[in-house]
C-alpha atoms as a printed R data frame, in Angstrom:
    type eleno elety resid chain resno       x       y        z
1   ATOM     1    CA   MET     A     1  -2.741   6.422 -125.162
2   ATOM     2    CA   ASN     A     2  -0.229   9.235 -125.497
3   ATOM     3    CA   ASP     A     3   2.835   9.940 -123.799
4   ATOM     4    CA   ALA     A     4   2.437  11.792 -120.859
5   ATOM     5    CA   THR     A     5  -0.473   9.283 -119.983
6   ATOM     6    CA   ARG     A     6   1.738   6.717 -119.737
7   ATOM     7    CA   THR     A     7   4.507   8.653 -118.120
8   ATOM     8    CA   GLN     A     8   2.026   9.331 -115.489
9   ATOM     9    CA   ILE     A     9   0.857   5.598 -115.382
10  ATOM    10    CA   ARG     A    10   4.699   4.830 -114.943
11  ATOM    11    CA   LEU     A    11   5.070   7.330 -112.223
12  ATOM    12    CA   LEU     A    12   2.437   6.091 -110.539
13  ATOM    13    CA   ALA     A    13   3.703   2.391 -110.476
14  ATOM    14    CA   LEU     A    14   7.018   3.419 -109.319
15  ATOM    15    CA   VAL     A    15   5.677   5.284 -106.265
16  ATOM    16    CA   MET     A    16   3.535   2.252 -105.354
17  ATOM    17    CA   VAL     A    17   6.628  -0.239 -106.015
18  ATOM    18    CA   ALA     A    18   8.908   2.087 -103.765
19  ATOM    19    CA   PHE     A    19   5.803   2.147 -101.105
20  ATOM    20    CA   LEU     A    20   5.950  -1.245 -101.019
21  ATOM    21    CA   PRO     A    21   9.135  -1.833  -98.771
22  ATOM    22    CA   ALA     A    22   6.889   0.090  -95.942
23  ATOM    23    CA   VAL     A    23   4.427  -2.790  -96.082
24  ATOM    24    CA   VAL     A    24   6.784  -5.426  -95.732
25  ATOM    25    CA   LEU     A    25   8.854  -3.642  -92.750
26  ATOM    26    CA   PHE     A    26   5.348  -3.015  -91.315
27  ATOM    27    CA   GLY     A    27   4.811  -6.580  -91.398
28  ATOM    28    CA   LEU     A    28   7.821  -7.425  -89.916
29  ATOM    29    CA   ALA     A    29   7.390  -5.133  -87.694
30  ATOM    30    CA   ASN     A    30   4.100  -6.005  -86.467
31  ATOM    31    CA   SER     A    31   4.666  -8.780  -84.254
32  ATOM    32    CA   ASN     A    32   7.133  -6.226  -82.273
33  ATOM    33    CA   LEU     A    33   4.129  -3.823  -81.981
34  ATOM    34    CA   ARG     A    34   2.097  -6.508  -80.407
35  ATOM    35    CA   GLN     A    35   4.618  -7.599  -78.294
36  ATOM    36    CA   HIS     A    36   5.016  -4.233  -76.799
37  ATOM    37    CA   GLU     A    37   1.408  -3.151  -76.156
38  ATOM    38    CA   ARG     A    38   1.322  -6.728  -74.339
39  ATOM    39    CA   GLU     A    39   4.072  -5.653  -72.556
40  ATOM    40    CA   GLN     A    40   2.014  -1.958  -71.728
41  ATOM    41    CA   GLN     A    41  -0.497  -3.988  -70.579
42  ATOM    42    CA   GLU     A    42   1.407  -6.261  -67.997
43  ATOM    43    CA   ASP     A    43   3.110  -3.415  -66.540
44  ATOM    44    CA   GLN     A    44  -0.061  -1.877  -65.821
45  ATOM    45    CA   LEU     A    45  -0.971  -4.570  -64.172
46  ATOM    46    CA   VAL     A    46   2.108  -5.151  -62.021
47  ATOM    47    CA   GLN     A    47   1.517  -1.296  -60.885
48  ATOM    48    CA   ILE     A    48  -1.952  -1.522  -59.512
49  ATOM    49    CA   ALA     A    49  -0.486  -5.301  -57.500
50  ATOM    50    CA   THR     A    50   2.896  -3.094  -56.311
51  ATOM    51    CA   LEU     A    51   1.158  -0.222  -55.435
52  ATOM    52    CA   ALA     A    52  -1.639  -1.987  -53.412
53  ATOM    53    CA   ALA     A    53   1.267  -4.061  -51.702
54  ATOM    54    CA   LEU     A    54   3.021  -0.641  -51.037
55  ATOM    55    CA   GLU     A    55   0.216   0.811  -49.359
56  ATOM    56    CA   TYR     A    56  -0.575  -2.228  -47.350
57  ATOM    57    CA   GLU     A    57   3.148  -2.220  -46.460
58  ATOM    58    CA   ARG     A    58   2.660   1.880  -45.308
59  ATOM    59    CA   LEU     A    59  -0.758   0.998  -43.213
60  ATOM    60    CA   ILE     A    60   1.271  -1.513  -41.136
61  ATOM    61    CA   LYS     A    61   3.777   0.688  -40.204
62  ATOM    62    CA   ASP     A    62   1.069   3.487  -39.594
63  ATOM    63    CA   SER     A    63  -0.728   1.030  -36.943
64  ATOM    64    CA   HIS     A    64   2.450   0.622  -35.325
65  ATOM    65    CA   GLN     A    65   3.565   4.063  -34.583
66  ATOM    66    CA   LEU     A    66  -0.401   4.964  -33.589
67  ATOM    67    CA   LEU     A    67  -0.965   1.758  -31.103
68  ATOM    68    CA   SER     A    68   2.541   2.776  -29.690
69  ATOM    69    CA   VAL     A    69   1.240   6.186  -28.984
70  ATOM    70    CA   LEU     A    70  -2.139   5.253  -27.927
71  ATOM    71    CA   ALA     A    71  -0.188   2.826  -25.579
72  ATOM    72    CA   GLU     A    72   1.253   5.795  -23.598
73  ATOM    73    CA   PHE     A    73  -2.253   7.192  -22.667
74  ATOM    74    CA   PRO     A    74  -3.519   6.671  -18.927
75  ATOM    75    CA   GLU     A    75  -7.006   6.037  -19.390
76  ATOM    76    CA   ILE     A    76  -5.732   3.324  -22.152
77  ATOM    77    CA   ARG     A    77  -3.044   2.010  -19.870
78  ATOM    78    CA   ILE     A    78  -5.382   1.951  -16.977
79  ATOM    79    CA   GLY     A    79  -7.995   0.386  -18.645
80  ATOM    80    CA   SER     A    80 -10.751   2.272  -17.706
81  ATOM    81    CA   SER     A    81 -13.634   1.013  -19.641
82  ATOM    82    CA   ALA     A    82 -15.633   4.526  -19.815
83  ATOM    83    CA   GLU     A    83 -12.723   6.561  -20.864
84  ATOM    84    CA   CYS     A    84 -10.769   4.092  -22.598
85  ATOM    85    CA   GLY     A    85 -13.879   3.658  -24.979
86  ATOM    86    CA   ARG     A    86 -14.196   7.384  -25.341
87  ATOM    87    CA   ARG     A    87 -10.573   7.854  -26.275
88  ATOM    88    CA   LEU     A    88 -10.703   4.843  -28.650
89  ATOM    89    CA   ALA     A    89 -13.917   5.799  -30.027
90  ATOM    90    CA   SER     A    90 -12.492   9.116  -31.286
91  ATOM    91    CA   VAL     A    91  -9.584   7.922  -32.764
92  ATOM    92    CA   LEU     A    92 -11.397   5.900  -34.833
93  ATOM    93    CA   SER     A    93 -13.316   8.618  -36.105
94  ATOM    94    CA   HIS     A    94 -10.229  10.273  -37.443
95  ATOM    95    CA   THR     A    95  -8.946   6.959  -38.733
96  ATOM    96    CA   PRO     A    96 -10.817   5.230  -41.512
97  ATOM    97    CA   GLN     A    97  -7.889   2.919  -42.100
98  ATOM    98    CA   PHE     A    98  -9.790   0.964  -38.791
99  ATOM    99    CA   THR     A    99 -12.714  -0.821  -38.318
100 ATOM   100    CA   THR     A   100 -12.038  -0.598  -34.494
101 ATOM   101    CA   LEU     A   101  -9.879  -0.625  -31.910
102 ATOM   102    CA   SER     A   102 -10.313  -2.530  -28.490
103 ATOM   103    CA   LEU     A   103  -8.132  -3.098  -25.275
104 ATOM   104    CA   ILE     A   104  -7.837  -6.528  -24.359
105 ATOM   105    CA   GLY     A   105  -7.554  -7.889  -21.217
106 ATOM   106    CA   ALA     A   106  -4.964 -11.112  -20.264
107 ATOM   107    CA   ASP     A   107  -7.721 -12.947  -20.177
108 ATOM   108    CA   GLY     A   108  -8.922 -12.638  -23.616
109 ATOM   109    CA   TYR     A   109 -11.467 -10.453  -23.067
110 ATOM   110    CA   MET     A   110 -11.841  -6.936  -24.595
111 ATOM   111    CA   THR     A   111 -11.861  -4.294  -21.891
112 ATOM   112    CA   CYS     A   112 -12.768  -1.555  -24.131
113 ATOM   113    CA   GLY     A   113 -13.569  -0.900  -27.323
114 ATOM   114    CA   SER     A   114 -14.449   1.877  -30.290
115 ATOM   115    CA   LEU     A   115 -17.573   0.277  -30.921
116 ATOM   116    CA   PRO     A   116 -20.228  -0.604  -28.087
117 ATOM   117    CA   VAL     A   117 -20.857  -5.185  -28.093
118 ATOM   118    CA   ASP     A   118 -23.626  -6.339  -26.573
119 ATOM   119    CA   GLY     A   119 -21.816  -8.097  -23.059
120 ATOM   120    CA   SER     A   120 -18.564  -9.693  -22.970
121 ATOM   121    CA   LEU     A   121 -16.340 -10.083  -26.296
122 ATOM   122    CA   TYR     A   122 -13.279 -12.863  -26.639
123 ATOM   123    CA   LEU     A   123 -10.784 -12.183  -28.869
124 ATOM   124    CA   GLY     A   124  -8.013 -14.102  -26.856
125 ATOM   125    CA   ASP     A   125  -8.008 -16.681  -30.112
126 ATOM   126    CA   ARG     A   126  -7.247 -14.040  -32.774
127 ATOM   127    CA   ALA     A   127  -3.524 -14.447  -34.417
128 ATOM   128    CA   TYR     A   128  -2.853 -11.023  -33.776
129 ATOM   129    CA   TYR     A   129  -3.136 -11.317  -29.735
130 ATOM   130    CA   LEU     A   130  -1.412 -14.912  -29.417
131 ATOM   131    CA   LEU     A   131   1.207 -13.322  -31.395
132 ATOM   132    CA   ALA     A   132   1.615 -10.137  -29.261
133 ATOM   133    CA   THR     A   133   1.087 -12.052  -25.725
134 ATOM   134    CA   THR     A   134   3.805 -14.391  -27.400
135 ATOM   135    CA   ASN     A   135   6.312 -12.896  -28.790
136 ATOM   136    CA   GLY     A   136   5.524  -9.137  -26.247
137 ATOM   137    CA   GLN     A   137   6.273  -7.176  -29.842
138 ATOM   138    CA   PHE     A   138   4.065  -5.454  -32.482
139 ATOM   139    CA   SER     A   139   2.494  -8.342  -34.194
140 ATOM   140    CA   VAL     A   140   0.077  -8.731  -37.471
141 ATOM   141    CA   GLY     A   141  -2.106 -11.484  -37.467
142 ATOM   142    CA   GLU     A   142  -3.782 -13.454  -40.068
143 ATOM   143    CA   TYR     A   143  -6.944 -12.216  -42.101
144 ATOM   144    CA   ALA     A   144 -10.461 -12.774  -40.760
145 ATOM   145    CA   LEU     A   145 -13.997 -11.102  -41.058
146 ATOM   146    CA   GLY     A   146 -14.193  -9.149  -38.124
147 ATOM   147    CA   ARG     A   147 -16.592 -10.177  -35.436
148 ATOM   148    CA   ILE     A   148 -18.576  -6.850  -35.197
149 ATOM   149    CA   THR     A   149 -18.318  -5.153  -38.330
150 ATOM   150    CA   GLY     A   150 -18.114  -8.352  -40.470
151 ATOM   151    CA   LYS     A   151 -15.692  -6.668  -42.775
152 ATOM   152    CA   PRO     A   152 -12.629  -8.330  -44.337
153 ATOM   153    CA   THR     A   153  -9.972  -7.279  -41.805
154 ATOM   154    CA   VAL     A   154  -6.272  -8.098  -40.635
155 ATOM   155    CA   GLY     A   155  -5.616  -7.749  -36.760
156 ATOM   156    CA   VAL     A   156  -2.890  -5.492  -35.406
157 ATOM   157    CA   ALA     A   157  -1.804  -5.451  -31.751
158 ATOM   158    CA   PHE     A   158   0.623  -3.883  -29.471
159 ATOM   159    CA   PRO     A   159   1.227  -5.502  -26.219
160 ATOM   160    CA   LEU     A   160   1.426  -3.831  -22.864
161 ATOM   161    CA   ALA     A   161   3.001  -4.876  -19.846
162 ATOM   162    CA   SER     A   162   3.927  -2.744  -16.444
163 ATOM   163    CA   GLU     A   163   7.574  -2.816  -16.991
164 ATOM   164    CA   PRO     A   164   9.666  -3.959  -19.814
165 ATOM   165    CA   GLN     A   165  10.509  -7.666  -19.812
166 ATOM   166    CA   GLN     A   166   7.751  -8.806  -18.242
167 ATOM   167    CA   ARG     A   167   4.350 -10.421  -18.653
168 ATOM   168    CA   VAL     A   168   2.171  -8.943  -20.977
169 ATOM   169    CA   GLN     A   169  -1.025  -7.888  -19.131
170 ATOM   170    CA   LYS     A   170  -2.954  -6.096  -21.824
171 ATOM   171    CA   VAL     A   171  -3.185  -6.261  -25.615
172 ATOM   172    CA   LEU     A   172  -4.288  -2.756  -27.834
173 ATOM   173    CA   ALA     A   173  -5.364  -4.279  -30.982
174 ATOM   174    CA   ALA     A   174  -6.580  -2.588  -34.573
175 ATOM   175    CA   SER     A   175  -8.203  -3.811  -37.637
176 ATOM   176    CA   LEU     A   176  -7.605  -2.908  -41.095
177 ATOM   177    CA   ASP     A   177  -9.896  -2.690  -43.377
178 ATOM   178    CA   LEU     A   178  -8.822  -4.511  -46.265
179 ATOM   179    CA   SER     A   179 -11.906  -3.496  -48.390
180 ATOM   180    CA   ASN     A   180 -10.439   0.037  -49.535
181 ATOM   181    CA   LEU     A   181  -7.006  -1.549  -49.925
182 ATOM   182    CA   GLY     A   182  -5.730  -0.300  -53.419
183 ATOM   183    CA   SER     A   183  -8.555   2.507  -53.151
184 ATOM   184    CA   TYR     A   184 -10.369   1.110  -56.171
185 ATOM   185    CA   SER     A   185 -13.891   0.934  -56.714
186 ATOM   186    CA   PRO     A   186 -15.657  -0.452  -59.739
187 ATOM   187    CA   ARG     A   187 -15.531   2.907  -61.470
188 ATOM   188    CA   THR     A   188 -12.036   3.629  -61.073
189 ATOM   189    CA   LEU     A   189 -10.058  -0.034  -61.838
190 ATOM   190    CA   PRO     A   190  -9.220   0.220  -65.193
191 ATOM   191    CA   ALA     A   191 -11.454  -1.517  -68.123
192 ATOM   192    CA   TYR     A   192 -11.910  -5.402  -67.927
193 ATOM   193    CA   VAL     A   193  -9.675  -5.637  -64.754
194 ATOM   194    CA   THR     A   194 -10.604  -7.175  -61.534
195 ATOM   195    CA   PHE     A   195  -8.922  -6.779  -58.133
196 ATOM   196    CA   THR     A   196  -8.661  -9.514  -55.586
197 ATOM   197    CA   VAL     A   197  -7.099  -9.832  -51.870
198 ATOM   198    CA   LEU     A   198  -6.764 -13.334  -50.664
199 ATOM   199    CA   ASP     A   199  -5.404 -14.648  -47.096
200 ATOM   200    CA   ARG     A   200  -2.114 -16.522  -47.050
201 ATOM   201    CA   ASN     A   201  -4.188 -19.752  -47.517
202 ATOM   202    CA   GLY     A   202  -6.234 -18.587  -50.801
203 ATOM   203    CA   ARG     A   203  -9.328 -17.293  -49.497
204 ATOM   204    CA   VAL     A   204 -11.066 -14.452  -51.000
205 ATOM   205    CA   LEU     A   205 -11.031 -11.360  -48.887
206 ATOM   206    CA   VAL     A   206 -11.859  -8.391  -51.251
207 ATOM   207    CA   ARG     A   207 -13.150  -8.760  -54.901
208 ATOM   208    CA   LYS     A   208 -13.459  -6.011  -57.376
209 ATOM   209    CA   PRO     A   209 -15.117  -6.002  -59.168
210 ATOM   210    CA   ALA     A   210 -17.682  -8.090  -57.077
211 ATOM   211    CA   GLY     A   211 -20.057  -9.307  -59.809
212 ATOM   212    CA   HIS     A   212 -16.716 -11.179  -61.646
213 ATOM   213    CA   ALA     A   213 -17.514 -13.851  -58.743
214 ATOM   214    CA   PRO     A   214 -18.647 -17.532  -58.512
215 ATOM   215    CA   ILE     A   215 -21.368 -15.993  -56.429
216 ATOM   216    CA   GLY     A   216 -21.080 -12.203  -56.379
217 ATOM   217    CA   ASN     A   217 -21.122 -10.439  -53.392
218 ATOM   218    CA   ASP     A   218 -21.208 -13.765  -51.618
219 ATOM   219    CA   SER     A   219 -17.619 -14.808  -53.161
220 ATOM   220    CA   LEU     A   220 -16.230 -13.426  -49.409
221 ATOM   221    CA   GLY     A   221 -14.275 -15.901  -47.650
222 ATOM   222    CA   ALA     A   222 -14.415 -18.834  -50.973
223 ATOM   223    CA   GLN     A   223 -11.231 -21.068  -51.720
224 ATOM   224    CA   ALA     A   224  -9.431 -20.091  -54.515
225 ATOM   225    CA   PRO     A   225  -9.872 -22.566  -57.602
226 ATOM   226    CA   GLU     A   226  -7.670 -25.440  -58.249
227 ATOM   227    CA   ASN     A   227  -6.424 -23.812  -61.806
228 ATOM   228    CA   PHE     A   228  -5.958 -20.314  -60.254
229 ATOM   229    CA   PRO     A   229  -2.102 -19.401  -60.114
230 ATOM   230    CA   GLN     A   230   0.119 -20.934  -57.484
231 ATOM   231    CA   LEU     A   231   0.613 -18.243  -54.773
232 ATOM   232    CA   PRO     A   232   4.210 -17.381  -53.963
233 ATOM   233    CA   ALA     A   233   5.992 -18.905  -50.821
234 ATOM   234    CA   GLU     A   234   8.114 -16.162  -50.096
235 ATOM   235    CA   ALA     A   235   7.629 -12.573  -49.959
236 ATOM   236    CA   GLY     A   236   9.104 -11.644  -53.427
237 ATOM   237    CA   GLY     A   237   8.180  -8.697  -55.848
238 ATOM   238    CA   PRO     A   238   4.827  -8.932  -57.758
239 ATOM   239    CA   GLU     A   239   4.821 -11.784  -60.511
240 ATOM   240    CA   LEU     A   240   3.126 -12.299  -63.660
241 ATOM   241    CA   MET     A   241   1.185 -15.725  -63.737
242 ATOM   242    CA   ALA     A   242  -2.025 -17.101  -65.849
243 ATOM   243    CA   GLY     A   243  -4.879 -18.707  -64.761
244 ATOM   244    CA   THR     A   244  -8.473 -19.671  -64.093
245 ATOM   245    CA   ASP     A   245  -9.664 -16.625  -62.122
246 ATOM   246    CA   LEU     A   246 -12.702 -16.994  -59.698
247 ATOM   247    CA   ASP     A   247 -15.405 -16.431  -62.283
248 ATOM   248    CA   GLY     A   248 -13.827 -19.235  -64.170
249 ATOM   249    CA   VAL     A   249 -12.529 -16.930  -66.758
250 ATOM   250    CA   SER     A   250  -8.995 -17.221  -67.965
251 ATOM   251    CA   ARG     A   251  -7.079 -14.145  -67.065
252 ATOM   252    CA   LEU     A   252  -3.294 -12.812  -66.777
253 ATOM   253    CA   PHE     A   253  -2.593 -11.911  -63.251
254 ATOM   254    CA   ALA     A   254   0.141 -10.023  -61.755
255 ATOM   255    CA   ILE     A   255   0.360 -11.236  -57.941
256 ATOM   256    CA   ALA     A   256   1.897  -9.222  -55.195
257 ATOM   257    CA   PRO     A   257   2.767 -11.152  -51.607
258 ATOM   258    CA   LEU     A   258   1.738  -9.033  -48.699
259 ATOM   259    CA   ARG     A   259   4.606  -8.469  -45.886
260 ATOM   260    CA   GLY     A   260   3.804  -7.963  -42.296
261 ATOM   261    CA   GLY     A   261   7.456  -9.057  -41.499
262 ATOM   262    CA   GLY     A   262   9.228 -12.304  -42.246
263 ATOM   263    CA   LEU     A   263   9.253 -14.137  -45.333
264 ATOM   264    CA   ARG     A   264   6.155 -15.845  -45.402
265 ATOM   265    CA   PRO     A   265   3.483 -13.602  -47.037
266 ATOM   266    CA   GLN     A   266   0.607 -12.910  -45.012
267 ATOM   267    CA   GLY     A   267  -1.578 -12.489  -48.264
268 ATOM   268    CA   TYR     A   268  -1.930 -11.348  -51.511
269 ATOM   269    CA   VAL     A   269  -2.904  -9.069  -54.117
270 ATOM   270    CA   VAL     A   270  -3.896 -10.226  -57.288
271 ATOM   271    CA   VAL     A   271  -4.778  -7.730  -60.290
272 ATOM   272    CA   GLY     A   272  -6.248 -10.005  -63.613
273 ATOM   273    CA   LYS     A   273  -7.164  -9.134  -66.823
274 ATOM   274    CA   GLU     A   274  -8.607 -11.668  -69.882
275 ATOM   275    CA   GLU     A   275  -6.508 -13.035  -71.835
276 ATOM   276    CA   VAL     A   276  -8.858 -12.295  -75.031
277 ATOM   277    CA   MET     A   277  -9.138  -8.749  -73.923
278 ATOM   278    CA   LEU     A   278  -5.317  -8.835  -73.942
279 ATOM   279    CA   LEU     A   279  -5.271 -10.092  -77.309
280 ATOM   280    CA   ALA     A   280  -7.820  -7.582  -78.538
281 ATOM   281    CA   GLU     A   281  -6.087  -4.593  -77.603
282 ATOM   282    CA   MET     A   282  -3.277  -5.711  -79.099
283 ATOM   283    CA   GLU     A   283  -4.792  -6.301  -82.370
284 ATOM   284    CA   SER     A   284  -6.545  -3.264  -81.808
285 ATOM   285    CA   ALA     A   285  -3.226  -1.197  -81.677
286 ATOM   286    CA   ALA     A   286  -1.884  -3.090  -84.781
287 ATOM   287    CA   SER     A   287  -4.851  -2.328  -86.159
288 ATOM   288    CA   ARG     A   288  -4.427   1.473  -85.654
289 ATOM   289    CA   GLU     A   289  -0.949   1.198  -87.174
290 ATOM   290    CA   LEU     A   290  -2.161  -0.267  -89.972
291 ATOM   291    CA   ARG     A   291  -5.035   2.193  -91.146
292 ATOM   292    CA   PHE     A   292  -2.110   5.054  -90.630
293 ATOM   293    CA   LEU     A   293  -0.026   2.956  -93.163
294 ATOM   294    CA   GLY     A   294  -3.134   2.837  -95.035
295 ATOM   295    CA   LEU     A   295  -4.382   6.290  -95.070
296 ATOM   296    CA   ALA     A   296  -0.318   7.427  -95.844
297 ATOM   297    CA   GLY     A   297  -0.132   4.782  -98.642
298 ATOM   298    CA   GLY     A   298  -3.558   6.197 -100.350
299 ATOM   299    CA   ALA     A   299  -2.359  10.022  -99.805
300 ATOM   300    CA   LEU     A   300   0.995   9.484 -101.563
301 ATOM   301    CA   VAL     A   301  -1.052   7.238 -104.714
302 ATOM   302    CA   LEU     A   302  -3.501  10.389 -104.909
303 ATOM   303    CA   LEU     A   303  -0.836  12.946 -104.654
304 ATOM   304    CA   THR     A   304   1.293  11.138 -107.020
305 ATOM   305    CA   TRP     A   305  -1.454  10.848 -109.429
306 ATOM   306    CA   LEU     A   306  -2.613  14.711 -109.123
307 ATOM   307    CA   LEU     A   307   0.767  15.604 -110.120
308 ATOM   308    CA   GLY     A   308   1.061  13.319 -112.491
309 ATOM   309    CA   HIS     A   309  -2.390  14.652 -113.840
310 ATOM   310    CA   TYR     A   310  -1.422  18.249 -113.672
311 ATOM   311    CA   GLY     A   311   2.028  18.313 -114.187
312 ATOM   312    CA   LEU     A   312   2.887  15.736 -117.053
313 ATOM   313    CA   VAL     A   313  -0.362  15.831 -118.780
314 ATOM   314    CA   ARG     A   314  -1.502  19.493 -118.851
315 ATOM   315    CA   ALA     A   315   2.487  19.971 -119.861
316 ATOM   316    CA   GLY     A   316   2.283  17.199 -122.968
317 ATOM   317    CA   ALA     A   317  -1.332  19.271 -123.773
318 ATOM   318    CA   ARG     A   318   0.201  22.546 -123.811
319 ATOM   319    CA   THR     A   319   3.290  21.090 -125.694
320 ATOM   320    CA   ARG     A   320   1.383  19.705 -128.343
321 ATOM   321    CA   ALA     A   321  -0.633  22.939 -128.510
322 ATOM   322    CA   GLU     A   322   2.536  25.369 -129.453
323 ATOM   323    CA   PRO     A   323   3.008  26.180 -133.090
324 ATOM   324    CA   GLY     A   324   5.659  23.733 -134.724
């Protein structure tokens, strides 16, 4: 082995030794990379839950405004069945966020509505009707499956009285369609993410994708399992919790209360992602960094070897070839 080759080997060893601190630094930074990736995954869940909760609050405010405007129409205040029904049907055709619009009399029976029904329909036992007649103001009821449409809804109601401060004579009500809350479909949801809407008692109203539930599409109305995260008692910001989902899979959840007035939540948006998928994506992010580091190290070693070969070895060969 000549001097040039020995020098080349020494240079290569020096470069590899100099590269070792980068490997050590990567090992120290690896936990930070994993933590950063997990925080990104958590932020995604919180963002989905927050946007859905904000959309719900906007729908409630828009419903209040719409019902207060409709209450000024003479055909609705008078309650003429034919004219009132045509007006409500026309409005419903332009408001896909509602499943039904109804005018309910003081006896609790529907006077007219946007959708035809067979016979008489009693709505006096609905929470939104009871709240509106008791409080005399716009009210948000509890979640339920619509008696006409069968869809998961939350009812809102606006009381009508002949004079202010007098007894409520009629109630103008609307049913908000919760199935489109968040505007997510199984195709538009991020990978491995479930989207669930629960009522205040923990019953399932919306589940996307539907297949991620104990009994598929029949999971509507099912009760959340015992190991499901504890639902917040007060309406605050989104919270991150771990627990068992409806399909028995362990997930990390972002839970956002749905507010319609008052401190007590009316329901919850629950966005979950499997813990194993969180870990897999964290590992994937770390692996990408490791591959990049390996490629960079390999390129540096190759470059050093080539420079040493073509620089030192050939220079030594030229030196030996020169006449003394």
